mmCIF file of C-alpha atoms in Angstrom:
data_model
loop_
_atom_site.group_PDB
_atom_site.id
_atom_site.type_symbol
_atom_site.label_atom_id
_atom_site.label_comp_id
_atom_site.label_asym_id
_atom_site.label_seq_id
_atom_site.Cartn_x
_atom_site.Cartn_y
_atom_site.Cartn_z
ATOM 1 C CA UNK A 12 -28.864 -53.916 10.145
ATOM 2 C CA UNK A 13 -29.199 -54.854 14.187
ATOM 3 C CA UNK A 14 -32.573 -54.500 15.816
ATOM 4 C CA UNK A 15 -34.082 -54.955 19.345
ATOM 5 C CA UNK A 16 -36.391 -56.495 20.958
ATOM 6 C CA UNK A 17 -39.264 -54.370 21.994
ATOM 7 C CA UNK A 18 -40.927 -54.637 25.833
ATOM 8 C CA UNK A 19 -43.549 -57.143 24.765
ATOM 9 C CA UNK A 20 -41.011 -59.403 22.641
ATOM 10 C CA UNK A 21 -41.893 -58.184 19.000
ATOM 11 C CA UNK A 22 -38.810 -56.796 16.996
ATOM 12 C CA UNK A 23 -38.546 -53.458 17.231
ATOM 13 C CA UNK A 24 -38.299 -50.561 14.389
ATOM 14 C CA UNK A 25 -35.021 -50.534 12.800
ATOM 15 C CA UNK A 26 -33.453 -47.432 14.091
ATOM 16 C CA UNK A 27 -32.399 -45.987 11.089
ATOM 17 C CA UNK A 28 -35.713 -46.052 9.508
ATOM 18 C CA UNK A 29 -37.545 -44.700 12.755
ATOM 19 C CA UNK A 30 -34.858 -41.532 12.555
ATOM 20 C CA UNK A 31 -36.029 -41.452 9.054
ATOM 21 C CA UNK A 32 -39.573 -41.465 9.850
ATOM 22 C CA UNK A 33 -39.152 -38.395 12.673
ATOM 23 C CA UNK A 34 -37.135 -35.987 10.159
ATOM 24 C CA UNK A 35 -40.276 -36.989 7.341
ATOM 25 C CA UNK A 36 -42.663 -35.563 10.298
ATOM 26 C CA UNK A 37 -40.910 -32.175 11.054
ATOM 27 C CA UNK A 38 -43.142 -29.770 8.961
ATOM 28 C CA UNK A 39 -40.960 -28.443 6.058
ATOM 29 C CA UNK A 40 -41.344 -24.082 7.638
ATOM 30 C CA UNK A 41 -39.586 -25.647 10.353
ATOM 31 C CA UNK A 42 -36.837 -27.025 8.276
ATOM 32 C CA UNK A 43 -36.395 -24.179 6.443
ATOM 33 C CA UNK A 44 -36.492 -21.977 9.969
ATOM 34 C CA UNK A 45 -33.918 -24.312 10.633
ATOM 35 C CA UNK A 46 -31.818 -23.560 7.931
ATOM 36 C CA UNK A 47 -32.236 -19.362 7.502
ATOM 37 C CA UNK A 48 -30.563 -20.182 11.246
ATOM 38 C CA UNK A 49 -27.902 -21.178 9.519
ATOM 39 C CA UNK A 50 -24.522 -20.051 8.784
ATOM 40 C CA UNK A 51 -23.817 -20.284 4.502
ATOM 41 C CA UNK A 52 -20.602 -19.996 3.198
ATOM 42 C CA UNK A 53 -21.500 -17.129 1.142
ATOM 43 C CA UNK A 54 -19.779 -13.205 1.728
ATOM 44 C CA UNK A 55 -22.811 -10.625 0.430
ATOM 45 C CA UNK A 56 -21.015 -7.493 -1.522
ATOM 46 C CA UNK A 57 -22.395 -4.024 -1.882
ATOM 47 C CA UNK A 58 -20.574 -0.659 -3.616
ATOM 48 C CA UNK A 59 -17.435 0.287 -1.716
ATOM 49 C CA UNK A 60 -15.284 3.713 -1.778
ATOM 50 C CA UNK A 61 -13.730 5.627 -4.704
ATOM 51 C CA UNK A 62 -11.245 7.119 -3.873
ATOM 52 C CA UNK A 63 -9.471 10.138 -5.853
ATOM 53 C CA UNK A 64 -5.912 8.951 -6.632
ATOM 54 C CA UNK A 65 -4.741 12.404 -7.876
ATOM 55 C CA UNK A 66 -6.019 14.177 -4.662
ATOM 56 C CA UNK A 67 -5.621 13.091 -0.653
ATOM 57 C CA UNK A 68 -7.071 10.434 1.054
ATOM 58 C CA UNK A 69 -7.187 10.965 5.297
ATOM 59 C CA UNK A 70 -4.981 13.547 5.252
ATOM 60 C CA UNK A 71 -2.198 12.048 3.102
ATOM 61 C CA UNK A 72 -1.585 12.806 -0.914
ATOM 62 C CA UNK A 73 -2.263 9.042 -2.509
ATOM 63 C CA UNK A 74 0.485 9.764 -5.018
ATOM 64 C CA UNK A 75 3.841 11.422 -3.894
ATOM 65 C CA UNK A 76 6.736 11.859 -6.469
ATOM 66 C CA UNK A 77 10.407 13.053 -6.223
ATOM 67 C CA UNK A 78 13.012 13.620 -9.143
ATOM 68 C CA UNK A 79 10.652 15.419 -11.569
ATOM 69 C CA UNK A 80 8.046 17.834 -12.361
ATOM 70 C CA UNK A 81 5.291 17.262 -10.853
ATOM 71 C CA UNK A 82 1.889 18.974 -12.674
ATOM 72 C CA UNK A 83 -0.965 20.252 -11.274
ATOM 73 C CA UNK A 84 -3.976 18.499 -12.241
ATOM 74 C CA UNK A 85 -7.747 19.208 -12.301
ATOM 75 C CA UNK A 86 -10.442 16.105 -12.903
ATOM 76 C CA UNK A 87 -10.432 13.215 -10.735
ATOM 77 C CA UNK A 88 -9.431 9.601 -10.858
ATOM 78 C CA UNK A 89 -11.366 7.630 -9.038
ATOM 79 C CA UNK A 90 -10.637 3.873 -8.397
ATOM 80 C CA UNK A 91 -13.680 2.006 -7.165
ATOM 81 C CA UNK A 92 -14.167 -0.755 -4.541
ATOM 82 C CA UNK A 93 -16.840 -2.864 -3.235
ATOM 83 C CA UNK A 94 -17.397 -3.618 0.525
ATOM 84 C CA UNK A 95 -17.841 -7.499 1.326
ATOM 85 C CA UNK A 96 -19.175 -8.907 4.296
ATOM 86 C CA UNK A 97 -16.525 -9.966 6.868
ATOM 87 C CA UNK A 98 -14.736 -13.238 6.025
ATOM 88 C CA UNK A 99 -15.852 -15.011 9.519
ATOM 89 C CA UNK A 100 -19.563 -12.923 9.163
ATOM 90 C CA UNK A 101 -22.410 -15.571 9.534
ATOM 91 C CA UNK A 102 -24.251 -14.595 6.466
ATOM 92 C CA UNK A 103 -27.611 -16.888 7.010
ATOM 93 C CA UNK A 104 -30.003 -17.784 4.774
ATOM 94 C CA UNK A 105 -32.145 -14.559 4.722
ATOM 95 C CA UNK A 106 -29.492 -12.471 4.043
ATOM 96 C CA UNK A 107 -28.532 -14.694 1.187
ATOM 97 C CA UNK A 108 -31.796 -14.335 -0.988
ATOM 98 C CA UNK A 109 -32.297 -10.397 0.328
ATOM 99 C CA UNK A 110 -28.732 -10.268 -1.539
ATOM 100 C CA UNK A 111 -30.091 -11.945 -4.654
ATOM 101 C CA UNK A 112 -32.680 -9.680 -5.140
ATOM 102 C CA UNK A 113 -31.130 -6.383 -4.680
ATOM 103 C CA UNK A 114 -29.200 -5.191 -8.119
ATOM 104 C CA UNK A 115 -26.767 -3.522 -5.631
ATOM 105 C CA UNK A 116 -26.129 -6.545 -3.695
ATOM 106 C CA UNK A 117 -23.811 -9.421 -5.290
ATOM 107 C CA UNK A 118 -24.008 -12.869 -3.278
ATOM 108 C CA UNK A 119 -20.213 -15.036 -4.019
ATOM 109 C CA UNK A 120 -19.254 -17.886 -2.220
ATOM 110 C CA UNK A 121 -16.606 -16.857 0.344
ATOM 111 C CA UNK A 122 -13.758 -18.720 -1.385
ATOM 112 C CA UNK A 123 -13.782 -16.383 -4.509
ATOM 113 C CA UNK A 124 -13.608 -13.317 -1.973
ATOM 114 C CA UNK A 125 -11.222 -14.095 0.613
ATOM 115 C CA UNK A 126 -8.406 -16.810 0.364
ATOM 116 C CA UNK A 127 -9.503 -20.268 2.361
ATOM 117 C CA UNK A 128 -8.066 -21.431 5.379
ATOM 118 C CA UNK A 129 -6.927 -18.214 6.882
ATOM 119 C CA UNK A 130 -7.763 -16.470 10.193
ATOM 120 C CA UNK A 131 -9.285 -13.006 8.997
ATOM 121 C CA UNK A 132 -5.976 -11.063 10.638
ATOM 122 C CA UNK A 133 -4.372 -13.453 8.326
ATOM 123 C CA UNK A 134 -6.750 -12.103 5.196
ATOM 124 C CA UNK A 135 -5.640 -9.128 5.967
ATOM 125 C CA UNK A 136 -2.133 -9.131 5.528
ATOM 126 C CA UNK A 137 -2.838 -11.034 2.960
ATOM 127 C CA UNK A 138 -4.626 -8.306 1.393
ATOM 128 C CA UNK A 139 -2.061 -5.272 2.128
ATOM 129 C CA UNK A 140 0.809 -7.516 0.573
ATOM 130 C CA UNK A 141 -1.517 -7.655 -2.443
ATOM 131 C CA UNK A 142 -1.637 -3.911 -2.415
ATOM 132 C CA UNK A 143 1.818 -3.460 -2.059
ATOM 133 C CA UNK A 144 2.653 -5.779 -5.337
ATOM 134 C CA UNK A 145 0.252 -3.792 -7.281
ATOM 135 C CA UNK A 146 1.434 -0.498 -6.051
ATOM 136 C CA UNK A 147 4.865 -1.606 -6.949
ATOM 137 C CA UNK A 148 3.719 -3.010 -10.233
ATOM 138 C CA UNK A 149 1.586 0.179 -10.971
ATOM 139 C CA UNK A 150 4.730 2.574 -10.632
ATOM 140 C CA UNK A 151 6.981 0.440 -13.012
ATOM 141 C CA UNK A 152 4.177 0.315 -15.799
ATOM 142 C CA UNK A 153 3.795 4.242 -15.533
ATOM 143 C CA UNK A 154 7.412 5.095 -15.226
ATOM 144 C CA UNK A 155 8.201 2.186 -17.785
ATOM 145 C CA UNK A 156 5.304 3.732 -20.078
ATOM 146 C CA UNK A 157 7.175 7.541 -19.857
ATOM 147 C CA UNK A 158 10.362 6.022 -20.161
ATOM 148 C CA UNK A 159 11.501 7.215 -16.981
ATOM 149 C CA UNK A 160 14.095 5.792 -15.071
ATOM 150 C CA UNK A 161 13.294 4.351 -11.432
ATOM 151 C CA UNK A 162 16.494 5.485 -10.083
ATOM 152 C CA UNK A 163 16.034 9.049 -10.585
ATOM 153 C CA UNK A 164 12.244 9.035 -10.172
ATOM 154 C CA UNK A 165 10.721 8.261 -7.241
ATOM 155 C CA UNK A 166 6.842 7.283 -6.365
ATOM 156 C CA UNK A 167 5.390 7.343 -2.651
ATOM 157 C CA UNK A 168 1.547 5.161 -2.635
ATOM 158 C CA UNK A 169 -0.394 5.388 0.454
ATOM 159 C CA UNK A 170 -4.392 4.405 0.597
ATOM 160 C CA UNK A 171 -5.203 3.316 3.794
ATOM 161 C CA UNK A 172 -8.314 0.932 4.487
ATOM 162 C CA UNK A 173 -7.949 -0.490 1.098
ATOM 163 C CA UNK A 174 -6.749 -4.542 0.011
ATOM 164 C CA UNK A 175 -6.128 -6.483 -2.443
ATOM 165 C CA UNK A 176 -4.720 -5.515 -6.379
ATOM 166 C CA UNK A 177 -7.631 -3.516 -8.296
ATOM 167 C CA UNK A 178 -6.387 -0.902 -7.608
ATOM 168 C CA UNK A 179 -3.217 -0.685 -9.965
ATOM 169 C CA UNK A 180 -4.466 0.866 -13.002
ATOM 170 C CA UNK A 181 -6.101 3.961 -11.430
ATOM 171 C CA UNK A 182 -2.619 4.242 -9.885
ATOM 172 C CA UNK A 183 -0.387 3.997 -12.882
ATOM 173 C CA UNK A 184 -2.779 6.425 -14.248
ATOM 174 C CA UNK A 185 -2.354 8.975 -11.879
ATOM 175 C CA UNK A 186 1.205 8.554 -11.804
ATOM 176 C CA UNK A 187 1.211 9.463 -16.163
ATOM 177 C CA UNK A 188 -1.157 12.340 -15.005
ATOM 178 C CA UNK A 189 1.423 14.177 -12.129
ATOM 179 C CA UNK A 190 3.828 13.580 -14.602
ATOM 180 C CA UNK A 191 2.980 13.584 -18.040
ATOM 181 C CA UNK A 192 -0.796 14.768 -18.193
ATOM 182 C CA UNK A 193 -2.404 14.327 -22.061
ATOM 183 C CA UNK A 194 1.339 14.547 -23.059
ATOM 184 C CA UNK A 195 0.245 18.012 -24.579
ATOM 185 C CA UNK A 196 0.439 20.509 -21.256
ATOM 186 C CA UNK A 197 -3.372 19.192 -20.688
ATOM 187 C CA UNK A 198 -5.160 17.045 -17.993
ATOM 188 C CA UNK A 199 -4.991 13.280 -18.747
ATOM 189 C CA UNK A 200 -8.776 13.512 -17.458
ATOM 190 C CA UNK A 201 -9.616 16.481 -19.700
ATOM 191 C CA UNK A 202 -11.101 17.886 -16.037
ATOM 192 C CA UNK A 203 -13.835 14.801 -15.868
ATOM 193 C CA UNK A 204 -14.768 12.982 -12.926
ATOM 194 C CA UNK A 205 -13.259 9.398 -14.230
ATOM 195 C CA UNK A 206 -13.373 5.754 -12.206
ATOM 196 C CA UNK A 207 -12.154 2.642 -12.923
ATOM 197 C CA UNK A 208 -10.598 -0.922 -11.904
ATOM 198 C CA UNK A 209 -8.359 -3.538 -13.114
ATOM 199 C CA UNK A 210 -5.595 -5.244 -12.261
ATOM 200 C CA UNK A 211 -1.908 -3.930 -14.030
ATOM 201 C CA UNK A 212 1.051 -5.815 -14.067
ATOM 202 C CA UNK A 213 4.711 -4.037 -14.855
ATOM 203 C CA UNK A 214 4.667 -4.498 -18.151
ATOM 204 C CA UNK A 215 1.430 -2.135 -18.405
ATOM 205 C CA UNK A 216 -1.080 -4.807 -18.923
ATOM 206 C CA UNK A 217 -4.583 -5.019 -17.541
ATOM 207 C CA UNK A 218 -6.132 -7.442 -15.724
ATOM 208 C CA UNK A 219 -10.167 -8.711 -14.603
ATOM 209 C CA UNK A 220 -11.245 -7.913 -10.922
ATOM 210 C CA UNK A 221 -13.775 -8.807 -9.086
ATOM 211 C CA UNK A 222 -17.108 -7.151 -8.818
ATOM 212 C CA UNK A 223 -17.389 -4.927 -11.535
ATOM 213 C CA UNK A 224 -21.409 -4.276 -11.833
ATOM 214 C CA UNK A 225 -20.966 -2.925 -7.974
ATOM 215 C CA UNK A 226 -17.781 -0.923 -8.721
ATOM 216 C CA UNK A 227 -19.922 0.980 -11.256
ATOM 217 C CA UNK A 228 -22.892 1.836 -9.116
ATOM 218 C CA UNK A 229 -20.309 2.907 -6.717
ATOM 219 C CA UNK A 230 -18.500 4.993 -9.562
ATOM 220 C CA UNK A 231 -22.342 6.253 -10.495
ATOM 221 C CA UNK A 232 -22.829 7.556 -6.981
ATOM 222 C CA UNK A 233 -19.661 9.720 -6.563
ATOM 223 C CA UNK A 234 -20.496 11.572 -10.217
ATOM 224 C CA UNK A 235 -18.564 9.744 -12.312
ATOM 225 C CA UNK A 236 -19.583 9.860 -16.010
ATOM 226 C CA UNK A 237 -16.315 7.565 -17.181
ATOM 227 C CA UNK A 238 -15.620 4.167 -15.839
ATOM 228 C CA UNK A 239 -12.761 2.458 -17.315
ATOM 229 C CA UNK A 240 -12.982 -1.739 -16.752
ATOM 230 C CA UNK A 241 -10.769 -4.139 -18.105
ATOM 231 C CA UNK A 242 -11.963 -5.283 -21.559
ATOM 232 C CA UNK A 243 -12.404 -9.138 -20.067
ATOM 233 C CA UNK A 244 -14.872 -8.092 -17.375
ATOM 234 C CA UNK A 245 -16.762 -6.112 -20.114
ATOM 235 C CA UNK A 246 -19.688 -8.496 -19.767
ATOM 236 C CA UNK A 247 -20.198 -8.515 -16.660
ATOM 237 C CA UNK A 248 -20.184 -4.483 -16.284
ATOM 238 C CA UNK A 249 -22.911 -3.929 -19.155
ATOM 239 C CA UNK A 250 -25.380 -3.448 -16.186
ATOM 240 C CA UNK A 251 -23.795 -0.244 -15.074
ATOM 241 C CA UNK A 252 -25.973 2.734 -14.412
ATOM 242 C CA UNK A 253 -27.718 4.628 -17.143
ATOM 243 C CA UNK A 254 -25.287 7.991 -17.999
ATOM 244 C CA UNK A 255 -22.186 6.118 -16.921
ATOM 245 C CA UNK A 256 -19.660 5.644 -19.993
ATOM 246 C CA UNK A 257 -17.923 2.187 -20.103
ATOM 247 C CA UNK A 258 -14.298 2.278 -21.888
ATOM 248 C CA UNK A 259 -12.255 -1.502 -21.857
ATOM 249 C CA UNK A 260 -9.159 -1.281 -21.611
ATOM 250 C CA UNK A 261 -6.743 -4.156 -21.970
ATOM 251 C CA UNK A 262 -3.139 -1.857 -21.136
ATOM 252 C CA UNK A 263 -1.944 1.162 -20.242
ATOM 253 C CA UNK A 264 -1.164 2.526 -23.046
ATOM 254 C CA UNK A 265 -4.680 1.628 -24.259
ATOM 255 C CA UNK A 266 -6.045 3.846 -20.930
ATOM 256 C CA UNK A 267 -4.093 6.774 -21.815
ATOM 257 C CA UNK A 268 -4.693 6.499 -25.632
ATOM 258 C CA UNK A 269 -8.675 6.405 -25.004
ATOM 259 C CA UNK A 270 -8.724 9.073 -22.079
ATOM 260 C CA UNK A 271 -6.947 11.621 -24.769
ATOM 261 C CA UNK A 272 -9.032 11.331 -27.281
ATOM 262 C CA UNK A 273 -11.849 11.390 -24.970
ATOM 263 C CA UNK A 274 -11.014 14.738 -23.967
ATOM 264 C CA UNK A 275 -10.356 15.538 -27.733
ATOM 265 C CA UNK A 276 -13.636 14.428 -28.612
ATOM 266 C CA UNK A 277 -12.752 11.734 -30.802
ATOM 267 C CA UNK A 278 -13.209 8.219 -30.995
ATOM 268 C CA UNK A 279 -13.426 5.989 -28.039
ATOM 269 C CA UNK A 280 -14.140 2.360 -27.588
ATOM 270 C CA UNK A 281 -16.514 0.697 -25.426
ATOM 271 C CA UNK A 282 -18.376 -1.689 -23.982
#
């Protein structure tokens, strides 16, 4: 360690240790004012959309099909989002703990939200491609599930304002419903309000999401009474609002089976 000479010839303070001595006599409210100024690398969630796959969304029908019958259906199917802070948003320190203490509020660090190292128009695209996969992945696991072939049968997805892939089971299940309802001339919703989220690959299997304890408050507010979550995020969705019913689900053909005996009144697993 170098020192200097003071003025009057004595060695002066080392400088390190008099740096050390101002920070020890900032009072510690202005440290912490100092850090709720802040920027934290943390994205602060709240309930999103639902959106009705069976019906319209701005104008346009989410789920358009050529080369078949095509039913009428009553009920809804509702797949459920949650709204995150911007990627570049300067969440500070306040808005942080406000976040943890709110049960519709979910605080993540921005790395398990949005992919790193991107600009956010970059996120974005990154996002739509995401959508487009799972569209394309939700249409073979519902025409692969009614054995129909993709050459003859053709599906048209459009839901605007929406990213990422949680969105493919509610699809493939509204797909089975134009098509096939309950398999028995009935609704595959049995006329319910029903929401949900998961993952689906083209195969017909289910995947976790994100955000699941928001996704049913959301689901809660729009009148759902059925919320069907992938059986892997059943843990985290066992805080869901009194009066909602949780179903897991771990495929497609484990959706269907549970929604038709749910409108049969039989036996249903859950949560």
């Amino acid at each position: 360690m170098i020192t200097r000479p003071s003025r009057d010839g004595a060695p002066a303070r080392p400088r390190s240790r008099a740096r050390a001595l101002a920070l020890s006599a900032v009072p510690p409210a202005a440290l912490l004012a100092v850090a709720g100024l802040a920027p934290l690398p943390y994205a602060v969630a709240r309930p999103g959309q639902t959106t009705d796959v069976l019906g319209a969304h701005r104008g346009a029908e989410v789920i358009s099909i050529s080369g078949a019958p095509v039913r009428k259906t009553s009920g809804q199917l509702r797949m459920a989002t949650i709204l995150a802070t911007a990627p570049r948003a300067e969440n500070r320190l306040g808005d942080v703990i406000d976040g943890w203490f709110r049960t519709d509020r979910a605080v993540m660090p921005k790395d398990t939200v949005f992919p790193s190292g991107l600009t956010d128009a970059e996120i974005a695209k990154h996002n739509r491609a995401d959508m487009t996969s799972s569209q394309d992945a939700a249409t073979a696991a519902a025409l692969g599930y009614l054995k129909k072939d993709p050459d003859q049968v053709k599906v048209k997805l459009k839901l605007s304002d929406v990213g990422g892939p949680s969105a493919g089971l509610l699809f493939s299940l509204g797909i089975v419903d134009k098509l096939d309802g309950d398999g028995n001339g009935g609704d595959l919703t049995g006329g319910r309000k029903i929401a949900g989220t998961g993952t689906i690959d083209a195969d017909g299997t289910v995947g976790p999401v994100g955000g699941v304890a928001l996704k049913s408050q959301a689901a809660k507010r729009d009148a759902a009474s059925v919320f069907l979550v992938p059986k892997a995020d059943c843990s985290n969705a066992r805080s869901a609002p009194d009066g909602l019913r949780l179903i897991p689900v771990t495929t497609l053909k484990d959706a269907v089976q549970s929604l038709r005996a749910l409108a049969k009144g039989g036996e249903v697993p859950s949560c």
